[in-house]
Amino acid sequence: MSNQSNRGGRQGFDFKNMTTRQKQACIVLAVCAAALLATIIIVGVILSGASGPAASDSDAFLSGPATGESYDNSAYQVDTSIPAVLAATDDAGVEYVEQTVFVGDSNTVRLYNYNLITLDQFVGAEGMGIQSLTSNACVGFKNDAKAYTIPEALAMMKPRRIVVTMGTNNADGNMTTDDFISQYRAALGAIESAYAYCDIIVAAVPPIPQDHSAYPELQMQTIDAFNQALAKLCEEEGYSFLNTSEVLKGEDGFGRSDYFVEGDIHLKPDGLKAVLTYLRTHALQTEDRRPDTDNIPARANYSASSSSQSSSSSSSSSSSSAETFKAAYYVEQNTGGTLTGGEQQGQTSLTFDVTAKDTITVTAVPAEGYEFYRWSDGLTTATRTDKEFKQNLSVTAQFVAKPGVSIENASRTITAGNTTTLTAKATGSFAGKDSEIVWTLGNDIVGNGASYTTNANLGVGTYKFTARLTVNGKTVEATATVTVQAAPTPTPAPTPAPTPVPTPVPTPTEAPTPVPTEAPTPAPTEVPTTEPTTEPTPDPGI
């Protein structure tokens, strides 16, 4: 029995005694079983992930590429009914903007670059993220070698109000909404602690256009989530929220393409002007709470770069020399000149993939009649070399028409004793400076302003008048030639011969019309006078 039993057990699975065909069948069955088990495990993992907890608002960002990104325009709507969101008002005017200091990154810098605000009206730096606002010493003042952080600078500038526009450089997927709001709350608190007398307005993070290929890591969905949370932050902390997305967004929820540089995230002048108009028509009107406005220092030119202290979010990722960035160079409005970089010439835009080890040299080449003005980040040399990249770079070459002076009808002739008026016009980058023109004759200054009238006492001869204009040490001029001729000697007019007067022909006298003789009036017949009878005179004695 035991032997049978043992045989029976071995017969249950005895691989050694199996035939070759049986062994092959066992191997196939084992492989199939392993594949089935692996499939069950994979499906279980997928199902468990799908049934896991939904992502919170704090993780509202997408990590996919910008091209074809998934975007729901209605996912993170700002609640415009809360009091913190500034409603439409009457136009507060230019003065409202002039009393405002703008705090922000590259789009705020561009307000100054396009001469829409003055240097004293902004603090900030290109490429700065919200986490660097309190630590990046990017503000300078005249006659002061020290660089100041934004809160420190605002305390010195004593603004009536500030508009903070931050967050674009944090929308690359490396910072959650909760972290972003936490950093923003701390930054606003630091500003308020530094100078508690100004009104604080938080502007919406600007949208990005659908084509933002130069910055593919940025996500419109993330920006919407940031803005929804910023409005709530303002409501909680007593700040005001300026919902500029209303004017910058198109119907699809992305930034209007006509307001942005093509393929870029930076606003063009029309977009920035739209923001300023929206600010004026959604004004925060409060009493001026500043105790004084004395001893406010004048701003010096801003820091050209903040890359050393303001990577978009994660210091660990930005410090990696292997990380790839975009270095993008543009020509403002595609006019005035071109770019040359490497083997490429005559381009209106250049884009390079770079790492921290790369060095890029680009030259802005002005077209005929133009001259290079500056790069949008403040650099004033036409050839620039960028290296040690720690973030994306986007700069625009700005050109201006060459300055000059022109004189209308620059060659003329007058008669001695008369005058003529010369009119000059400043052109190019000196346009509008007509009142500063100086007129000279030889070494003598004879007039100022756009027009000059010559002296009536100029003698016969040729005179060269120069219209000269000097701005910031640069001088341009134009010359007019005035020829004075002697007055012609008048030729005496010949005395005309007297015209003979014809003898008048007597006019024949007409025969008078005979007047008929009146019939004589018959003499009246005399009536005979009767002789009176003589009566005797009575005797008085009788």
XYZ file of C-alpha atoms in Angstrom:
542
model
C 0.000 0.000 0.000
C 2.723 2.270 0.837
C 4.453 1.603 -2.407
C 1.257 2.298 -4.294
C 0.785 5.341 -2.360
C 4.208 6.634 -3.158
C 3.767 5.956 -6.768
C 0.442 7.617 -6.760
C 2.055 10.732 -5.268
C 4.819 10.766 -7.784
C 2.301 10.298 -10.558
C 0.587 13.513 -9.389
C 3.594 15.640 -10.575
C 6.789 13.893 -11.563
C 8.600 16.278 -13.960
C 11.520 13.858 -14.359
C 9.363 11.013 -15.631
C 7.305 13.218 -17.996
C 7.648 12.870 -21.687
C 9.162 15.687 -23.690
C 5.723 16.780 -24.920
C 4.396 16.854 -21.347
C 7.360 18.942 -20.182
C 6.737 21.493 -22.964
C 3.075 21.733 -22.009
C 3.999 22.411 -18.369
C 6.378 25.188 -19.349
C 3.701 26.853 -21.524
C 1.165 26.642 -18.681
C 3.653 28.220 -16.233
C 4.381 31.114 -18.572
C 0.660 31.753 -19.103
C 0.030 31.704 -15.377
C 2.819 34.225 -14.761
C 1.459 36.541 -17.466
C -2.035 36.319 -15.997
C -0.732 37.141 -12.525
C 1.201 40.171 -13.834
C -1.902 41.432 -15.645
C -3.999 41.128 -12.487
C -1.430 43.099 -10.484
C -1.194 45.923 -13.079
C -4.979 46.258 -13.362
C -5.250 46.363 -9.575
C -2.729 49.188 -9.336
C -4.494 51.219 -12.038
C -7.908 50.742 -10.443
C -6.623 51.660 -7.006
C -5.066 54.853 -8.421
C -8.270 55.797 -10.247
C -10.317 55.365 -7.097
C -7.874 57.369 -4.972
C -8.617 60.824 -3.580
C -9.185 63.682 -6.064
C -6.442 66.236 -6.490
C -6.924 69.292 -4.303
C -6.826 72.889 -5.453
C -3.351 73.123 -3.991
C -2.098 70.742 -6.704
C -3.943 72.441 -9.534
C -1.261 72.439 -12.189
C -0.495 70.421 -15.270
C 2.898 69.053 -16.168
C 2.247 68.380 -19.847
C 3.770 70.401 -22.684
C 2.290 73.733 -23.688
C 1.420 72.511 -27.166
C -2.033 70.963 -27.014
C -2.263 71.374 -23.241
C -5.529 70.413 -21.608
C -7.285 73.543 -20.393
C -10.723 74.133 -18.913
C -11.550 77.828 -18.970
C -14.360 77.382 -16.450
C -12.454 75.331 -13.869
C -11.177 78.153 -11.629
C -13.452 81.147 -11.950
C -12.779 84.204 -9.778
C -15.748 85.090 -7.585
C -16.281 88.689 -8.713
C -19.073 89.216 -6.195
C -16.749 89.386 -3.190
C -15.984 92.943 -1.986
C -12.250 92.497 -2.443
C -12.633 92.397 -6.250
C -12.548 95.956 -7.566
C -15.679 96.839 -9.531
C -15.938 99.207 -12.498
C -15.748 102.920 -11.651
C -15.532 106.234 -13.445
C -12.141 106.885 -15.020
C -9.833 108.008 -12.198
C -7.536 109.708 -14.713
C -3.826 109.920 -15.326
C -3.179 111.255 -11.822
C -4.375 107.957 -10.329
C -1.714 106.070 -12.292
C 0.960 108.661 -11.486
C 0.332 108.151 -7.741
C 0.783 104.375 -8.064
C 3.957 102.302 -7.682
C 3.993 99.012 -9.604
C 5.623 95.906 -8.100
C 6.358 92.895 -10.264
C 8.413 90.927 -12.741
C 9.146 91.302 -16.463
C 5.742 92.647 -17.522
C 6.023 95.338 -14.847
C 9.540 96.164 -16.053
C 8.081 96.575 -19.541
C 5.743 99.296 -18.327
C 8.892 101.336 -17.786
C 10.662 100.093 -20.912
C 7.778 101.321 -23.068
C 7.697 104.701 -21.260
C 4.232 104.075 -19.823
C 5.453 104.798 -16.280
C 8.531 106.493 -14.858
C 11.486 104.863 -13.131
C 10.153 106.180 -9.809
C 6.902 104.252 -10.361
C 8.104 100.672 -10.222
C 10.202 98.168 -8.289
C 10.921 94.646 -9.430
C 13.042 92.540 -11.749
C 12.643 90.243 -14.722
C 12.303 86.549 -13.933
C 11.473 87.062 -10.257
C 9.185 84.597 -8.495
C 6.992 85.435 -5.511
C 9.335 83.585 -3.133
C 12.109 86.100 -3.947
C 10.144 89.310 -3.421
C 11.346 89.823 0.126
C 14.950 88.693 -0.411
C 16.001 89.878 -3.874
C 17.910 93.176 -3.514
C 16.960 94.528 -6.945
C 16.161 98.208 -6.287
C 18.660 101.044 -6.408
C 18.543 104.763 -5.671
C 20.666 107.640 -6.891
C 23.745 108.498 -4.868
C 23.352 105.249 -2.941
C 25.553 102.237 -3.641
C 23.349 99.855 -1.671
C 20.763 97.615 -3.328
C 17.446 97.227 -1.502
C 14.749 94.580 -1.347
C 11.271 95.549 -2.519
C 9.785 96.051 0.991
C 12.810 98.142 1.997
C 12.544 100.239 -1.152
C 8.801 100.853 -0.730
C 9.381 102.138 2.790
C 11.722 104.736 1.288
C 9.474 105.607 -1.671
C 6.323 106.181 0.467
C 3.831 105.326 -2.295
C 0.186 106.413 -2.290
C -0.765 102.922 -3.458
C 0.941 99.878 -4.944
C -0.159 97.310 -7.519
C 1.549 93.926 -7.141
C 1.654 91.669 -10.211
C 3.523 88.449 -9.473
C 3.150 84.755 -10.278
C 3.960 84.176 -13.941
C 7.347 82.710 -13.037
C 5.695 80.362 -10.534
C 3.225 78.813 -12.982
C 5.606 76.189 -14.362
C 4.217 73.296 -12.322
C 6.845 73.323 -9.592
C 4.776 75.180 -6.997
C 1.356 74.194 -5.719
C -1.395 76.760 -5.278
C -1.186 76.436 -1.494
C 2.565 77.117 -1.536
C 2.088 80.035 -3.913
C -0.539 81.655 -1.672
C 1.583 81.078 1.399
C 4.532 82.839 -0.236
C 2.296 85.646 -1.513
C 0.748 86.164 1.916
C 4.215 86.461 3.463
C 5.363 88.921 0.793
C 2.354 91.204 1.265
C 2.802 91.035 5.015
C 6.428 92.122 4.661
C 5.396 95.078 2.483
C 2.700 96.111 4.938
C 5.125 95.878 7.835
C 7.704 97.975 5.986
C 5.226 100.719 5.033
C 1.724 100.512 6.471
C 0.364 103.725 4.931
C -0.203 102.672 1.326
C -3.154 100.904 -0.290
C -2.199 97.410 -1.483
C -3.800 96.151 -4.705
C -3.062 92.634 -5.925
C -3.394 92.310 -9.708
C -4.283 89.008 -11.319
C -1.424 86.918 -12.657
C -1.476 87.810 -16.381
C -2.786 85.108 -18.699
C -0.528 83.553 -21.315
C -1.446 83.267 -24.995
C -2.272 79.895 -26.473
C 1.016 80.046 -28.393
C 3.613 80.336 -25.634
C 6.139 78.030 -27.253
C 9.068 79.995 -25.854
C 7.861 79.039 -22.357
C 6.179 75.633 -22.830
C 6.356 74.739 -19.136
C 3.889 77.474 -18.123
C 0.247 76.428 -17.750
C -2.887 78.531 -18.141
C -4.795 76.221 -15.795
C -2.261 76.910 -13.052
C -2.596 80.665 -13.556
C -6.382 80.441 -13.224
C -6.015 78.469 -9.995
C -3.565 81.057 -8.673
C -5.933 83.927 -9.435
C -8.929 82.276 -7.833
C -6.888 81.755 -4.685
C -5.451 85.313 -4.794
C -8.943 86.814 -4.768
C -9.761 84.764 -1.673
C -6.489 85.836 -0.044
C -7.357 89.502 -0.609
C -10.780 88.969 0.931
C -9.237 87.325 3.992
C -6.467 89.877 4.547
C -8.239 93.100 3.571
C -6.395 93.780 0.297
C -8.007 94.676 -3.039
C -7.947 92.413 -6.106
C -7.630 93.903 -9.609
C -9.033 91.340 -12.014
C -7.048 92.376 -15.101
C -7.745 88.980 -16.664
C -11.052 90.467 -17.795
C -9.283 92.740 -20.260
C -6.325 90.505 -21.201
C -8.159 87.228 -21.880
C -9.826 86.187 -25.103
C -12.996 84.117 -25.372
C -10.988 80.889 -25.175
C -9.569 81.870 -21.774
C -6.024 82.319 -23.050
C -4.339 85.711 -23.360
C -5.324 87.726 -26.431
C -2.698 87.051 -29.097
C -2.672 90.696 -30.241
C -1.601 91.755 -26.741
C 1.405 89.401 -26.506
C 4.697 88.947 -28.320
C 4.299 86.044 -30.729
C 5.111 82.711 -29.086
C 5.932 84.521 -25.855
C 4.343 85.444 -22.522
C 5.330 89.119 -22.506
C 2.829 91.894 -23.108
C 3.210 94.319 -25.993
C 2.551 98.057 -25.485
C -1.136 97.729 -26.424
C -1.630 95.055 -23.784
C 0.125 97.108 -21.120
C -1.953 100.176 -22.028
C -5.093 98.064 -21.660
C -3.961 97.126 -18.134
C -3.433 100.771 -17.169
C -6.839 101.741 -18.555
C -8.438 98.902 -16.595
C -6.668 100.150 -13.459
C -8.047 103.661 -13.972
C -11.595 102.380 -14.535
C -11.521 100.014 -11.534
C -10.096 102.496 -9.078
C -9.686 102.150 -5.330
C -10.552 105.601 -3.981
C -9.472 106.090 -0.384
C -8.065 108.886 1.738
C -4.338 109.441 1.575
C -3.038 107.967 4.862
C 0.625 108.868 4.437
C 1.954 110.954 7.328
C 4.429 112.705 4.994
C 6.016 112.556 1.564
C 9.341 114.134 2.476
C 12.846 112.911 1.677
C 11.816 110.434 -1.020
C 14.987 109.413 -2.914
C 15.078 109.295 -6.707
C 15.300 105.841 -8.221
C 18.419 104.715 -10.011
C 18.249 102.337 -12.930
C 16.918 98.938 -11.959
C 18.869 95.700 -11.758
C 19.234 94.183 -15.199
C 18.831 90.631 -13.959
C 17.559 88.810 -10.947
C 18.465 85.298 -12.011
C 20.930 84.812 -9.190
C 18.193 85.087 -6.592
C 14.925 84.466 -8.338
C 14.621 81.170 -10.106
C 11.020 80.422 -10.856
C 10.447 78.057 -7.962
C 12.656 75.125 -7.050
C 16.238 75.940 -6.118
C 17.220 72.330 -6.494
C 16.094 72.178 -10.100
C 17.516 75.575 -11.056
C 20.925 74.700 -9.700
C 21.300 71.778 -12.015
C 23.749 72.613 -14.788
C 22.120 69.994 -17.003
C 18.717 71.693 -16.988
C 17.719 73.210 -20.316
C 16.332 76.735 -20.636
C 15.121 78.982 -23.440
C 17.057 82.100 -24.394
C 14.799 84.171 -26.638
C 15.744 87.451 -28.337
C 13.291 89.662 -30.229
C 13.101 92.912 -32.185
C 10.461 95.301 -30.915
C 7.491 95.271 -33.295
C 9.763 93.839 -35.998
C 10.894 97.343 -37.031
C 14.045 99.402 -36.819
C 16.585 96.619 -37.073
C 17.460 92.936 -36.956
C 19.401 90.439 -34.840
C 22.628 88.600 -35.512
C 23.644 85.593 -33.454
C 25.981 82.747 -34.325
C 25.588 82.005 -38.021
C 22.169 83.660 -38.229
C 21.868 87.213 -39.548
C 19.024 89.577 -40.375
C 16.578 87.842 -38.011
C 13.702 89.425 -36.089
C 13.830 86.704 -33.432
C 16.371 84.165 -32.204
C 15.718 81.305 -29.785
C 18.305 78.978 -28.269
C 18.130 75.957 -25.993
C 20.754 76.590 -23.311
C 22.131 75.209 -20.067
C 24.117 76.864 -17.294
C 27.323 76.034 -19.183
C 26.336 77.784 -22.424
C 27.253 81.291 -23.592
C 25.144 83.181 -26.136
C 26.193 86.384 -27.953
C 23.607 88.377 -29.899
C 23.969 91.745 -31.641
C 21.142 94.172 -32.388
C 21.773 95.692 -35.833
C 19.880 98.927 -36.596
C 18.313 99.477 -40.012
C 19.098 102.548 -42.122
C 17.736 105.661 -40.453
C 17.581 103.978 -37.039
C 19.922 103.462 -34.128
C 19.992 100.956 -31.288
C 18.371 102.260 -28.089
C 18.558 99.474 -25.489
C 17.461 95.942 -24.603
C 14.229 95.552 -22.679
C 16.126 94.464 -19.545
C 18.017 97.769 -19.467
C 21.270 96.748 -21.169
C 22.432 99.610 -23.417
C 25.109 97.867 -25.513
C 23.963 96.530 -28.879
C 26.026 93.350 -28.460
C 25.192 91.294 -25.399
C 26.661 88.060 -24.044
C 24.509 85.924 -21.735
C 25.816 82.957 -19.754
C 25.339 80.942 -16.554
C 21.653 80.476 -17.322
C 19.477 79.621 -14.330
C 16.101 80.356 -15.900
C 14.494 81.271 -19.203
C 15.600 84.549 -20.756
C 13.449 86.748 -22.997
C 14.645 90.185 -24.076
C 13.685 92.584 -26.840
C 15.976 94.910 -28.804
C 14.585 98.427 -29.015
C 15.494 100.798 -31.854
C 14.631 104.454 -32.419
C 14.781 106.666 -35.484
C 18.031 108.587 -35.618
C 17.698 112.042 -34.080
C 17.805 115.014 -36.401
C 16.606 118.501 -37.249
C 14.990 119.544 -40.516
C 14.251 123.068 -41.799
C 11.305 123.710 -44.065
C 12.298 125.500 -47.297
C 15.943 125.736 -46.271
C 17.018 127.926 -49.207
C 15.245 131.191 -49.914
C 15.772 134.700 -51.311
C 14.388 137.954 -49.964
C 14.724 141.638 -50.789
C 16.686 143.949 -48.533
C 14.459 145.512 -45.925
C 12.195 142.475 -45.749
C 12.178 139.493 -43.332
C 11.577 135.754 -43.602
C 10.636 133.160 -40.953
C 12.584 129.893 -40.730
C 10.862 126.876 -39.134
C 12.752 123.804 -37.843
C 11.439 120.459 -36.583
C 13.149 117.895 -34.362
C 12.902 114.360 -35.759
C 13.592 110.763 -34.752
C 14.300 110.163 -31.091
C 14.481 113.950 -30.571
C 10.922 114.456 -31.797
C 8.978 116.812 -29.574
C 12.084 118.778 -28.562
C 11.383 121.680 -30.958
C 11.299 124.233 -28.143
C 14.940 123.428 -27.306
C 16.284 124.347 -30.754
C 18.886 127.143 -30.786
C 19.378 129.349 -33.888
C 22.815 130.721 -34.680
C 24.305 132.991 -37.333
C 28.023 132.388 -37.401
C 29.058 132.216 -33.749
C 26.167 134.323 -32.523
C 22.984 132.950 -31.021
C 20.119 134.814 -32.670
C 17.036 132.916 -31.484
C 15.461 129.960 -29.661
C 12.542 127.681 -30.398
C 11.077 126.072 -33.475
C 10.857 129.340 -35.489
C 13.158 132.288 -36.134
C 12.399 135.480 -38.069
C 15.334 137.239 -39.731
C 16.227 140.892 -39.067
C 14.938 143.457 -41.555
C 18.297 145.275 -41.368
C 20.291 142.491 -43.025
C 22.460 143.887 -45.773
C 22.802 142.484 -49.240
C 24.537 139.092 -49.139
C 24.122 135.382 -48.329
C 23.580 134.246 -44.736
C 23.704 130.715 -43.245
C 21.465 130.160 -40.239
C 21.921 126.980 -38.185
C 19.216 125.235 -36.146
C 21.047 123.249 -33.455
C 19.581 120.809 -30.890
C 21.517 119.147 -28.064
C 19.942 116.405 -25.922
C 21.866 114.339 -23.375
C 25.167 115.520 -24.812
C 24.268 114.577 -28.388
C 23.996 117.411 -30.937
C 22.219 117.501 -34.293
C 21.807 120.474 -36.598
C 20.496 121.725 -39.927
C 21.407 124.823 -41.985
C 19.254 127.262 -43.947
C 20.577 129.703 -46.561
C 18.971 133.119 -46.880
C 20.058 135.384 -49.763
C 19.315 139.096 -49.423
C 19.118 141.012 -52.717
C 19.189 144.747 -53.176
C 15.897 146.345 -53.921
C 15.729 147.171 -57.665
C 16.141 150.899 -58.665
C 12.819 152.045 -59.987
C 12.893 153.129 -63.710
C 11.142 156.546 -64.212
C 7.994 156.135 -66.168
C 7.924 158.204 -69.465
C 5.630 161.219 -69.485
C 2.810 160.369 -71.788
C 2.147 162.786 -74.740
C -0.967 164.851 -74.179
C -3.911 163.554 -75.983
C -5.211 166.231 -78.414
C -8.582 167.480 -77.483
C -10.834 167.618 -80.584
C -12.489 170.966 -81.414
C -16.075 170.593 -80.531
C -18.440 170.814 -83.428
C -21.131 173.371 -82.666
C -24.420 171.830 -82.226
C -26.943 173.447 -84.668
C -29.503 175.526 -82.900
C -32.950 174.346 -83.483
C -35.388 176.954 -84.809
C -37.693 177.946 -82.076
C -41.157 176.755 -82.392
C -43.264 179.832 -83.154
C -45.572 180.701 -80.374
C -48.954 181.868 -81.684
C -49.710 185.517 -80.923
C -52.525 185.924 -78.561
C -55.487 187.925 -79.810
C -55.479 191.407 -78.286
C -57.848 191.888 -75.488
C -60.423 194.510 -76.622
C -60.249 197.735 -74.679
C -63.221 198.188 -72.448
C -65.887 200.676 -73.570
C -65.760 203.746 -71.451
C -68.890 204.531 -69.641
C -69.556 208.249 -69.988
C -69.264 210.073 -66.724
C -72.293 212.181 -65.868
C -71.375 215.715 -65.034
C -72.704 216.697 -61.623
C -75.235 219.500 -61.444
C -73.935 222.530 -59.632
C -76.226 223.515 -56.821
C -76.035 227.107 -55.523
C -74.503 227.395 -52.172
C -77.031 228.745 -49.666
C -76.296 232.017 -48.026
C -75.488 231.464 -44.451
C -77.137 234.724 -43.592
C -80.475 233.655 -44.707
